[in-house]
Short mmCIF file of C-alpha atoms and ligand atoms in Angstrom, two decimals:
data_model
loop_
_atom_site.label_atom_id
_atom_site.label_comp_id
_atom_site.label_asym_id
_atom_site.label_seq_id
_atom_site.Cartn_x
_atom_site.Cartn_y
_atom_site.Cartn_z
CA UNK O 289 -24.67 349.26 122.94
CA UNK O 290 -26.77 349.68 126.02
CA UNK O 291 -30.52 349.21 125.49
CA UNK O 292 -31.51 352.80 126.40
CA UNK O 293 -28.91 354.28 124.14
CA UNK O 294 -30.66 353.72 120.86
CA UNK O 295 -33.91 355.63 121.52
CA UNK O 296 -31.91 358.49 123.00
CA UNK O 297 -29.61 358.64 120.04
CA UNK O 298 -32.60 358.53 117.67
CA UNK O 299 -34.17 361.32 119.70
CA UNK O 300 -31.14 363.56 119.53
CA UNK O 301 -30.55 362.89 115.80
CA UNK O 302 -34.20 363.59 115.16
CA UNK O 303 -33.98 366.91 117.07
CA UNK O 304 -30.74 367.81 115.42
CA UNK O 305 -32.31 367.41 112.05
CA UNK O 306 -35.51 369.18 113.04
CA UNK O 307 -34.14 372.07 115.08
CA UNK O 308 -30.53 372.48 114.07
CA UNK O 309 -27.27 371.93 115.82
CA UNK O 310 -27.60 374.81 118.28
CA UNK O 311 -30.57 373.09 119.95
CA UNK O 312 -28.60 370.10 121.03
CA UNK O 313 -25.63 370.78 123.20
CA UNK O 314 -23.72 368.30 125.31
CA UNK O 315 -22.61 369.92 128.56
CA UNK O 316 -21.98 366.76 130.43
CA UNK O 317 -21.74 363.09 129.51
CA UNK O 318 -25.16 362.33 131.14
CA UNK O 319 -26.87 365.75 130.98
CA UNK O 320 -28.01 367.52 127.93
CA UNK O 321 -29.48 370.94 128.29
CA UNK O 322 -30.13 373.34 125.54
CA UNK O 323 -30.91 376.97 125.38
CA UNK O 324 -34.43 378.16 124.76
CA UNK O 325 -34.87 378.30 121.01
CA UNK O 326 -37.79 379.78 119.12
CA UNK O 327 -40.39 377.50 117.59
CA UNK O 328 -40.14 378.25 113.95
CA UNK O 329 -43.42 376.83 112.73
CA UNK O 330 -46.29 377.43 115.12
CA UNK O 331 -48.54 375.64 112.64
CA UNK O 332 -46.60 372.43 112.81
CA UNK O 333 -48.94 369.61 113.74
CA UNK O 334 -46.90 368.51 116.69
CA UNK O 335 -46.73 372.08 118.12
CA UNK O 336 -50.50 372.38 117.71
CA UNK O 337 -50.88 369.04 119.47
CA UNK O 338 -48.87 370.40 122.45
CA UNK O 339 -51.06 373.41 122.58
CA UNK O 340 -54.27 371.29 122.34
CA UNK O 341 -52.91 368.99 125.08
CA UNK O 342 -52.25 371.98 127.41
CA UNK O 343 -55.81 373.19 126.99
CA UNK O 344 -57.43 369.75 127.55
CA UNK O 345 -55.22 369.03 130.60
CA UNK O 346 -56.12 372.49 131.99
CA UNK O 347 -59.79 371.77 131.43
CA UNK O 348 -59.42 368.45 133.19
CA UNK O 349 -57.72 370.12 136.19
CA UNK O 350 -60.09 373.03 136.52
CA UNK O 351 -63.40 371.87 135.00
CA UNK O 352 -63.20 374.80 132.66
CA UNK O 353 -64.32 374.41 129.03
CA UNK O 354 -61.65 376.38 127.18
CA UNK O 355 -61.47 375.71 123.38
CA UNK O 356 -58.04 375.67 121.84
CA UNK O 357 -57.52 378.14 119.00
CA UNK O 358 -54.00 378.57 117.66
CA UNK O 359 -50.40 378.61 118.83
CA UNK O 360 -49.21 382.26 118.49
CA UNK O 361 -45.63 381.84 119.38
CA UNK O 362 -43.35 379.53 121.25
CA UNK O 363 -39.94 378.35 122.45
CA UNK O 364 -38.57 375.01 123.36
CA UNK O 365 -35.69 373.74 125.40
CA UNK O 366 -34.07 370.36 125.29
CA UNK O 367 -33.61 368.81 128.71
CA UNK O 368 -34.09 365.09 129.29
CA UNK O 369 -36.98 365.59 126.85
CA UNK O 370 -38.30 368.81 125.54
CA UNK O 371 -39.88 371.75 127.47
CA UNK O 372 -42.26 373.71 125.35
CA UNK O 373 -43.38 377.19 126.35
CA UNK O 374 -46.12 378.35 124.03
CA UNK O 375 -48.37 381.36 123.82
CA UNK O 376 -51.75 380.13 122.58
CA UNK O 377 -55.11 381.61 122.05
CA UNK O 378 -58.16 379.82 123.43
CA UNK O 379 -61.80 380.69 123.82
CA UNK O 380 -63.24 380.87 127.29
CA UNK O 381 -66.93 381.74 127.60
CA UNK O 382 -67.00 383.03 124.01
CA UNK O 383 -64.04 385.33 124.64
CA UNK O 384 -60.65 384.81 123.04
CA UNK O 385 -57.81 385.00 125.61
CA UNK O 386 -54.08 384.51 125.43
CA UNK O 387 -52.37 381.97 127.64
CA UNK O 388 -48.76 381.06 128.18
CA UNK O 389 -48.44 377.32 128.79
CA UNK O 390 -45.59 374.96 129.48
CA UNK O 391 -45.53 371.28 128.58
CA UNK O 392 -42.79 368.77 129.20
CA UNK O 393 -42.55 365.95 126.71
CA UNK O 394 -40.48 362.74 126.59
CA UNK O 395 -41.72 361.34 123.30
CA UNK O 396 -39.95 357.98 123.60
CA UNK O 397 -41.63 357.34 126.93
CA UNK O 398 -44.90 358.70 125.84
CA UNK O 399 -44.81 361.26 128.60
CA UNK O 400 -46.54 364.66 128.21
CA UNK O 401 -47.10 366.89 131.20
CA UNK O 402 -48.67 370.24 131.68
CA UNK O 403 -46.35 372.14 133.97
CA UNK O 404 -47.77 375.64 133.76
CA UNK O 405 -50.88 377.34 132.32
CA UNK O 406 -51.53 381.00 132.87
CA UNK O 407 -53.56 383.75 131.27
CA UNK O 408 -51.43 386.61 129.85
C1 LIG N 200 -45.65 385.29 125.08
O1 LIG N 200 -46.01 386.64 124.87
C2 LIG N 200 -45.42 387.52 125.85
C3 LIG N 200 -46.11 388.87 125.66
O2 LIG N 200 -46.17 389.21 124.28
C4 LIG N 200 -43.91 387.56 125.50
O3 LIG N 200 -43.24 388.39 126.40
C5 LIG N 200 -43.41 386.10 125.66
O4 LIG N 200 -42.02 386.12 125.31
C6 LIG N 200 -44.14 385.16 124.83
N1 LIG N 200 -43.73 383.81 125.13
C7 LIG N 200 -43.59 382.86 124.17
C8 LIG N 200 -43.25 381.52 124.66
O5 LIG N 200 -43.55 383.13 122.92
#
């Protein structure tokens, strides 16, 4: 067994258990791309963590002081990691706004990147 295979396998099995078979689809031996699937539990601690991360990264990039509120809705897509697209509420200058954010995560490499942040 190749050294990188085990974390990948664990990752897929984990996602299979967590999100169901439709989320994990093998289209090619080396490439796994899933459809966008709804996030079922927006209160899940990891989903909140993704939302919180998006706000704190955005604050770092812009010097804003948004305060994360809640995740309102979301989708995720399995690529060579997971793309999350979340609608979150956050407070900016005492006003609650809605934002659509995108975060890419590769848990086994400890990678989390904010790829999009826009007010909606
Ligand atoms: C965010 O909200 C907009 C407007 O309600 C909706 O069209 C979009 O699908 C939502 N996105 C997510 C990721 O839930």
